mmCIF file of C-alpha atoms in Angstrom:
data_model
loop_
_atom_site.group_PDB
_atom_site.id
_atom_site.type_symbol
_atom_site.label_atom_id
_atom_site.label_comp_id
_atom_site.label_asym_id
_atom_site.label_seq_id
_atom_site.Cartn_x
_atom_site.Cartn_y
_atom_site.Cartn_z
ATOM 1 C CA MET C 14 47.282 -7.789 -34.835
ATOM 2 C CA HIS C 15 46.058 -4.193 -35.004
ATOM 3 C CA ARG C 16 43.996 -3.400 -31.919
ATOM 4 C CA SER C 17 41.104 -2.095 -34.049
ATOM 5 C CA ILE C 18 40.643 -5.513 -35.642
ATOM 6 C CA ALA C 19 38.963 -6.786 -32.444
ATOM 7 C CA PRO C 20 35.664 -4.919 -32.946
ATOM 8 C CA ILE C 21 35.930 -5.671 -36.648
ATOM 9 C CA SER C 22 35.954 -9.375 -35.819
ATOM 10 C CA LEU C 23 32.760 -8.890 -33.851
ATOM 11 C CA ALA C 24 31.236 -7.069 -36.796
ATOM 12 C CA ALA C 25 32.287 -9.826 -39.162
ATOM 13 C CA ALA C 26 30.866 -12.465 -36.872
ATOM 14 C CA ALA C 27 27.568 -10.644 -36.599
ATOM 15 C CA ALA C 28 27.444 -10.326 -40.361
ATOM 16 C CA ILE C 29 27.871 -14.078 -40.703
ATOM 17 C CA PHE C 30 25.293 -14.724 -37.976
ATOM 18 C CA LEU C 31 22.724 -12.479 -39.576
ATOM 19 C CA ALA C 32 23.441 -13.789 -43.052
ATOM 20 C CA GLY C 33 22.850 -17.301 -41.816
ATOM 21 C CA CYS C 34 19.573 -16.427 -40.172
ATOM 22 C CA GLY C 35 18.008 -13.955 -42.580
ATOM 23 C CA GLY C 36 16.524 -10.552 -41.775
ATOM 24 C CA PRO C 37 17.784 -6.970 -41.435
ATOM 25 C CA SER C 38 20.611 -5.644 -39.347
ATOM 26 C CA PRO C 39 19.552 -4.610 -35.829
ATOM 27 C CA SER C 40 22.421 -2.095 -35.939
ATOM 28 C CA SER C 41 25.816 -2.052 -37.533
ATOM 29 C CA THR C 42 28.751 -0.211 -36.105
ATOM 30 C CA ALA C 43 32.159 -1.740 -36.572
ATOM 31 C CA GLU C 44 33.809 1.502 -35.550
ATOM 32 C CA PRO C 45 37.466 1.963 -36.506
ATOM 33 C CA SER C 46 37.986 3.639 -33.136
ATOM 34 C CA GLY C 47 37.801 0.258 -31.401
ATOM 35 C CA SER C 48 34.464 0.707 -29.636
ATOM 36 C CA THR C 49 32.629 -2.473 -28.671
ATOM 37 C CA SER C 50 29.262 -0.838 -27.983
ATOM 38 C CA ALA C 51 25.922 -2.610 -28.218
ATOM 39 C CA SER C 52 25.467 -1.174 -31.674
ATOM 40 C CA SER C 53 28.710 -2.722 -32.917
ATOM 41 C CA ALA C 54 27.624 -6.113 -31.686
ATOM 42 C CA ALA C 55 24.648 -6.114 -34.008
ATOM 43 C CA ALA C 56 26.878 -5.294 -36.882
ATOM 44 C CA GLU C 57 26.787 -5.023 -40.611
ATOM 45 C CA THR C 58 24.637 -7.547 -42.259
ATOM 46 C CA SER C 59 24.268 -9.139 -45.498
ATOM 47 C CA THR C 60 20.530 -8.648 -45.586
ATOM 48 C CA THR C 61 19.679 -5.039 -46.111
ATOM 49 C CA ALA C 62 17.926 -4.382 -49.422
ATOM 50 C CA GLU C 63 15.563 -5.926 -51.940
ATOM 51 C CA PRO C 64 17.228 -8.723 -53.873
ATOM 52 C CA SER C 65 17.026 -9.601 -57.517
ATOM 53 C CA SER C 66 14.742 -12.461 -58.520
ATOM 54 C CA ALA C 67 17.213 -14.629 -60.429
ATOM 55 C CA SER C 68 17.245 -18.303 -59.470
ATOM 56 C CA PRO C 69 20.398 -20.044 -58.187
ATOM 57 C CA SER C 70 22.729 -21.477 -60.808
ATOM 58 C CA ALA C 71 22.846 -25.238 -61.244
ATOM 59 C CA THR C 72 26.644 -25.310 -61.491
ATOM 60 C CA SER C 73 27.298 -23.722 -58.099
ATOM 61 C CA ALA C 74 24.298 -25.109 -56.212
ATOM 62 C CA ALA C 75 25.889 -28.277 -54.834
ATOM 63 C CA LYS C 76 29.376 -26.973 -54.075
ATOM 64 C CA ALA C 77 30.612 -27.243 -50.494
ATOM 65 C CA TYR C 78 33.322 -25.095 -48.909
ATOM 66 C CA THR C 79 35.619 -25.544 -45.937
ATOM 67 C CA ASN C 80 36.581 -22.679 -43.638
ATOM 68 C CA GLU C 81 40.097 -22.936 -45.068
ATOM 69 C CA GLU C 82 38.836 -22.551 -48.633
ATOM 70 C CA LEU C 83 36.815 -19.496 -47.675
ATOM 71 C CA THR C 84 39.798 -18.024 -45.826
ATOM 72 C CA ALA C 85 41.848 -18.459 -48.997
ATOM 73 C CA ILE C 86 39.193 -16.503 -50.912
ATOM 74 C CA VAL C 87 39.324 -13.639 -48.395
ATOM 75 C CA SER C 88 43.126 -13.673 -48.370
ATOM 76 C CA GLY C 89 43.174 -13.130 -52.133
ATOM 77 C CA LEU C 90 40.995 -10.006 -52.057
ATOM 78 C CA LYS C 91 42.179 -6.393 -52.141
ATOM 79 C CA ASP C 92 40.339 -3.249 -51.096
ATOM 80 C CA ALA C 93 39.656 -0.231 -53.331
ATOM 81 C CA GLN C 94 43.198 1.059 -52.676
ATOM 82 C CA GLY C 95 44.746 -2.249 -53.727
ATOM 83 C CA ARG C 96 45.652 -3.313 -50.206
ATOM 84 C CA ALA C 97 45.288 -6.916 -49.069
ATOM 85 C CA LEU C 98 42.686 -7.516 -46.391
ATOM 86 C CA THR C 99 43.645 -8.436 -42.860
ATOM 87 C CA VAL C 100 42.101 -11.865 -42.247
ATOM 88 C CA VAL C 101 40.137 -12.040 -38.994
ATOM 89 C CA PRO C 102 41.169 -15.196 -37.087
ATOM 90 C CA ALA C 103 38.461 -17.856 -36.986
ATOM 91 C CA ALA C 104 38.589 -17.992 -33.186
ATOM 92 C CA GLN C 105 37.739 -14.287 -32.979
ATOM 93 C CA VAL C 106 34.886 -14.678 -35.437
ATOM 94 C CA ASP C 107 33.514 -17.535 -33.342
ATOM 95 C CA GLN C 108 33.726 -15.454 -30.184
ATOM 96 C CA GLY C 109 31.979 -12.625 -31.992
ATOM 97 C CA LEU C 110 29.178 -14.995 -32.971
ATOM 98 C CA ILE C 111 28.669 -15.948 -29.333
ATOM 99 C CA VAL C 112 28.563 -12.321 -28.191
ATOM 100 C CA ALA C 113 26.213 -11.306 -31.022
ATOM 101 C CA ARG C 114 23.763 -14.087 -30.146
ATOM 102 C CA GLU C 115 23.747 -13.178 -26.464
ATOM 103 C CA LEU C 116 23.213 -9.482 -27.128
ATOM 104 C CA LEU C 117 20.400 -10.154 -29.580
ATOM 105 C CA LYS C 118 18.589 -12.233 -26.959
ATOM 106 C CA ASN C 119 18.217 -9.148 -24.760
ATOM 107 C CA ALA C 120 17.683 -6.528 -27.461
ATOM 108 C CA VAL C 121 14.415 -4.731 -28.112
ATOM 109 C CA ILE C 122 13.874 -3.978 -31.785
ATOM 110 C CA THR C 123 11.070 -1.696 -32.967
ATOM 111 C CA PRO C 124 9.013 -2.289 -35.067
ATOM 112 C CA LYS C 125 8.731 -5.874 -33.916
ATOM 113 C CA ALA C 126 8.839 -7.199 -37.494
ATOM 114 C CA CYS C 127 12.459 -6.067 -37.662
ATOM 115 C CA GLY C 128 13.328 -8.223 -34.659
ATOM 116 C CA VAL C 129 13.165 -11.542 -36.468
ATOM 117 C CA LEU C 130 16.811 -12.141 -35.589
ATOM 118 C CA ALA C 131 16.269 -11.659 -31.859
ATOM 119 C CA ASP C 132 14.536 -15.045 -31.634
ATOM 120 C CA ASN C 133 16.493 -17.003 -29.053
ATOM 121 C CA ASN C 134 16.273 -20.145 -31.168
ATOM 122 C CA THR C 135 17.772 -18.565 -34.258
ATOM 123 C CA GLN C 136 21.135 -20.039 -35.144
ATOM 124 C CA VAL C 137 23.574 -20.176 -38.023
ATOM 125 C CA PRO C 138 22.568 -23.252 -40.091
ATOM 126 C CA GLU C 139 24.368 -26.437 -39.054
ATOM 127 C CA GLY C 140 27.414 -27.148 -41.155
ATOM 128 C CA SER C 141 27.900 -23.534 -42.237
ATOM 129 C CA THR C 142 31.403 -22.331 -43.018
ATOM 130 C CA TYR C 143 32.704 -18.786 -43.085
ATOM 131 C CA ALA C 144 35.676 -16.454 -43.191
ATOM 132 C CA ALA C 145 36.190 -12.727 -42.805
ATOM 133 C CA GLY C 146 38.671 -9.968 -43.487
ATOM 134 C CA ALA C 147 38.943 -6.240 -42.900
ATOM 135 C CA SER C 148 40.583 -3.116 -44.222
ATOM 136 C CA LEU C 149 40.927 0.044 -42.131
ATOM 137 C CA ALA C 150 41.395 3.468 -43.699
ATOM 138 C CA ALA C 151 42.917 5.630 -40.977
ATOM 139 C CA ALA C 152 42.708 8.945 -42.816
ATOM 140 C CA ALA C 153 39.054 8.567 -43.796
ATOM 141 C CA LYS C 154 38.216 6.789 -40.522
ATOM 142 C CA THR C 155 36.324 4.076 -42.361
ATOM 143 C CA ALA C 156 36.358 0.297 -42.144
ATOM 144 C CA THR C 157 35.583 -2.222 -44.870
ATOM 145 C CA ILE C 158 34.592 -5.710 -43.727
ATOM 146 C CA VAL C 159 34.284 -8.690 -46.068
ATOM 147 C CA THR C 160 32.600 -11.942 -45.083
ATOM 148 C CA VAL C 161 32.110 -15.077 -47.128
ATOM 149 C CA PHE C 162 29.559 -17.570 -45.861
ATOM 150 C CA ALA C 163 28.572 -20.988 -47.192
ATOM 151 C CA VAL C 164 25.860 -23.532 -46.436
ATOM 152 C CA LYS C 165 25.478 -27.168 -47.476
ATOM 153 C CA ASP C 166 22.062 -26.823 -49.127
ATOM 154 C CA PRO C 167 21.388 -24.015 -51.646
ATOM 155 C CA ALA C 168 17.708 -24.109 -50.643
ATOM 156 C CA VAL C 169 18.752 -22.931 -47.180
ATOM 157 C CA MET C 170 20.507 -19.915 -48.668
ATOM 158 C CA THR C 171 17.474 -19.094 -50.816
ATOM 159 C CA ASP C 172 15.128 -19.442 -47.847
ATOM 160 C CA GLN C 173 17.191 -17.103 -45.675
ATOM 161 C CA PHE C 174 17.458 -14.608 -48.495
ATOM 162 C CA ASP C 175 13.680 -14.628 -48.980
ATOM 163 C CA LYS C 176 13.129 -14.073 -45.252
ATOM 164 C CA SER C 177 15.314 -11.015 -45.497
ATOM 165 C CA GLU C 178 13.265 -9.641 -48.357
ATOM 166 C CA ALA C 179 10.053 -10.067 -46.379
ATOM 167 C CA ALA C 180 11.475 -8.379 -43.268
ATOM 168 C CA LEU C 181 12.662 -5.381 -45.253
ATOM 169 C CA ARG C 182 9.116 -4.252 -45.988
ATOM 170 C CA ASN C 183 8.840 -3.014 -42.409
ATOM 171 C CA CYS C 184 12.392 -1.893 -41.799
ATOM 172 C CA ALA C 185 12.965 1.363 -43.667
ATOM 173 C CA SER C 186 13.493 2.752 -40.172
ATOM 174 C CA TYR C 187 13.824 0.949 -36.863
ATOM 175 C CA THR C 188 15.413 1.163 -33.427
ATOM 176 C CA PHE C 189 17.666 -1.243 -31.589
ATOM 177 C CA GLU C 190 17.742 -0.896 -27.794
ATOM 178 C CA LEU C 191 19.912 -2.761 -25.320
ATOM 179 C CA LYS C 192 20.476 -1.949 -21.649
ATOM 180 C CA GLY C 193 19.110 1.555 -22.065
ATOM 181 C CA GLN C 194 21.264 2.310 -25.115
ATOM 182 C CA LYS C 195 19.306 3.019 -28.297
ATOM 183 C CA VAL C 196 20.394 3.138 -31.934
ATOM 184 C CA THR C 197 18.006 4.485 -34.556
ATOM 185 C CA SER C 198 18.526 3.461 -38.185
ATOM 186 C CA ALA C 199 17.140 4.765 -41.464
ATOM 187 C CA MET C 200 17.722 2.410 -44.363
ATOM 188 C CA LYS C 201 17.291 2.728 -48.106
ATOM 189 C CA PRO C 202 18.024 0.346 -50.987
ATOM 190 C CA VAL C 203 20.944 1.140 -53.275
ATOM 191 C CA GLU C 204 21.030 0.153 -56.933
ATOM 192 C CA VAL C 205 24.284 -1.501 -57.970
ATOM 193 C CA ALA C 206 25.039 -4.347 -60.375
ATOM 194 C CA VAL C 207 26.356 -7.546 -58.797
ATOM 195 C CA ASP C 208 27.431 -10.703 -60.661
ATOM 196 C CA ALA C 209 25.326 -13.079 -58.586
ATOM 197 C CA ASP C 210 22.199 -15.220 -58.611
ATOM 198 C CA LYS C 211 20.675 -12.819 -56.092
ATOM 199 C CA SER C 212 21.946 -9.564 -54.662
ATOM 200 C CA MET C 213 20.987 -6.804 -52.259
ATOM 201 C CA SER C 214 22.455 -3.452 -51.346
ATOM 202 C CA ALA C 215 21.503 -0.720 -48.900
ATOM 203 C CA LEU C 216 22.730 2.367 -47.111
ATOM 204 C CA GLN C 217 21.911 2.848 -43.445
ATOM 205 C CA THR C 218 22.273 6.084 -41.530
ATOM 206 C CA GLN C 219 22.426 5.427 -37.825
ATOM 207 C CA THR C 220 22.024 7.726 -34.857
ATOM 208 C CA LEU C 221 24.018 6.306 -31.959
ATOM 209 C CA PRO C 222 23.178 6.635 -28.247
ATOM 210 C CA LYS C 223 25.106 9.882 -27.748
ATOM 211 C CA GLY C 224 23.695 11.489 -30.903
ATOM 212 C CA GLN C 225 26.637 10.873 -33.208
ATOM 213 C CA LYS C 226 25.804 9.566 -36.679
ATOM 214 C CA GLN C 227 27.276 6.719 -38.673
ATOM 215 C CA ALA C 228 26.735 5.413 -42.182
ATOM 216 C CA VAL C 229 26.780 1.734 -43.109
ATOM 217 C CA LEU C 230 26.832 0.675 -46.759
ATOM 218 C CA THR C 231 26.225 -3.023 -47.459
ATOM 219 C CA VAL C 232 26.421 -5.035 -50.687
ATOM 220 C CA THR C 233 25.675 -8.763 -50.772
ATOM 221 C CA GLY C 234 25.702 -11.365 -53.512
ATOM 222 C CA VAL C 235 24.612 -15.003 -53.415
ATOM 223 C CA LYS C 236 25.658 -17.749 -55.803
ATOM 224 C CA GLY C 237 24.409 -21.243 -55.038
ATOM 225 C CA THR C 238 25.635 -22.175 -51.561
ATOM 226 C CA LEU C 239 27.996 -19.196 -51.277
ATOM 227 C CA ALA C 240 27.268 -15.646 -50.119
ATOM 228 C CA ALA C 241 29.669 -12.704 -50.008
ATOM 229 C CA THR C 242 28.973 -9.506 -48.098
ATOM 230 C CA VAL C 243 31.016 -6.315 -48.106
ATOM 231 C CA VAL C 244 30.294 -3.555 -45.620
ATOM 232 C CA LYS C 245 31.800 -0.092 -45.428
ATOM 233 C CA THR C 246 31.193 1.937 -42.290
ATOM 234 C CA GLY C 247 32.184 5.396 -41.091
ATOM 235 C CA ALA C 248 30.866 8.951 -40.824
ATOM 236 C CA PRO C 249 27.993 9.852 -43.205
ATOM 237 C CA GLY C 250 30.247 12.117 -45.245
ATOM 238 C CA ALA C 251 32.912 9.436 -45.566
ATOM 239 C CA VAL C 252 30.548 6.603 -46.528
ATOM 240 C CA THR C 253 27.976 7.265 -49.255
ATOM 241 C CA GLU C 254 26.142 5.172 -51.817
ATOM 242 C CA SER C 255 28.694 6.262 -54.420
ATOM 243 C CA ALA C 256 31.003 3.651 -52.873
ATOM 244 C CA ALA C 257 28.604 0.816 -53.785
ATOM 245 C CA PRO C 258 30.452 -0.106 -57.026
ATOM 246 C CA GLU C 259 33.743 -0.634 -55.159
ATOM 247 C CA LEU C 260 31.947 -2.904 -52.688
ATOM 248 C CA ALA C 261 30.217 -4.767 -55.519
ATOM 249 C CA LYS C 262 33.622 -5.336 -57.112
ATOM 250 C CA LEU C 263 34.796 -7.091 -53.949
ATOM 251 C CA VAL C 264 31.624 -9.176 -53.814
ATOM 252 C CA ASN C 265 32.107 -10.173 -57.454
ATOM 253 C CA ALA C 266 35.722 -11.121 -56.828
ATOM 254 C CA ALA C 267 34.824 -13.262 -53.816
ATOM 255 C CA LEU C 268 32.055 -15.113 -55.667
ATOM 256 C CA ALA C 269 34.227 -15.597 -58.747
ATOM 257 C CA ALA C 270 36.983 -17.086 -56.589
ATOM 258 C CA GLY C 271 34.476 -19.599 -55.252
#
């Protein structure tokens, strides 16, 4: 496995964790360089912009998914260059979930309203299933991470999505601090069409502890019990909102495969 997939697995795990709990991303830095900084642990999330108001579809509402079924969905996806994704092993995603939870327990998020996910009791809903994959673009120094996440009850997905919407009102800018390391994020919604019951998209520009900047573009779609999130991260010039349609295409493909 490519050595850079390790931090990607942490990013994917954090995305699943945050998707399952609702709320904005405390910080999202799945850096292709292989860094496992505090900012990468609170990685790309599926909850970063105002969603549409469509109600869940009746046909998909009751469908359940196994981890194997979701892995098959991820395995069938291709990035914007037509390359198959590298599936992140489930064991690495699980380890990433553990690390993300522990880091969030000790993080300080300002304003406080953006710290909904730092609640020590917050957990991925029982019975959730998930899978993740990644694509690394060496020349552009960007990473694209795809996660698919499913719950047993569609009402749970709707509830978490609504919590995210509420948290966003106070999170156009926020800071994430852990062990003296601070990441400042500015976030804005991005308009892009997604074939889903509900969707959200946003572009974050982050200032990392040493002053370097990073951009994180996130597109999420929800259909019944299934959510798909695609995140692209890299330097601000390499990741812009113009890439939102290519991310939406991946989200659409994942949801359609479900």
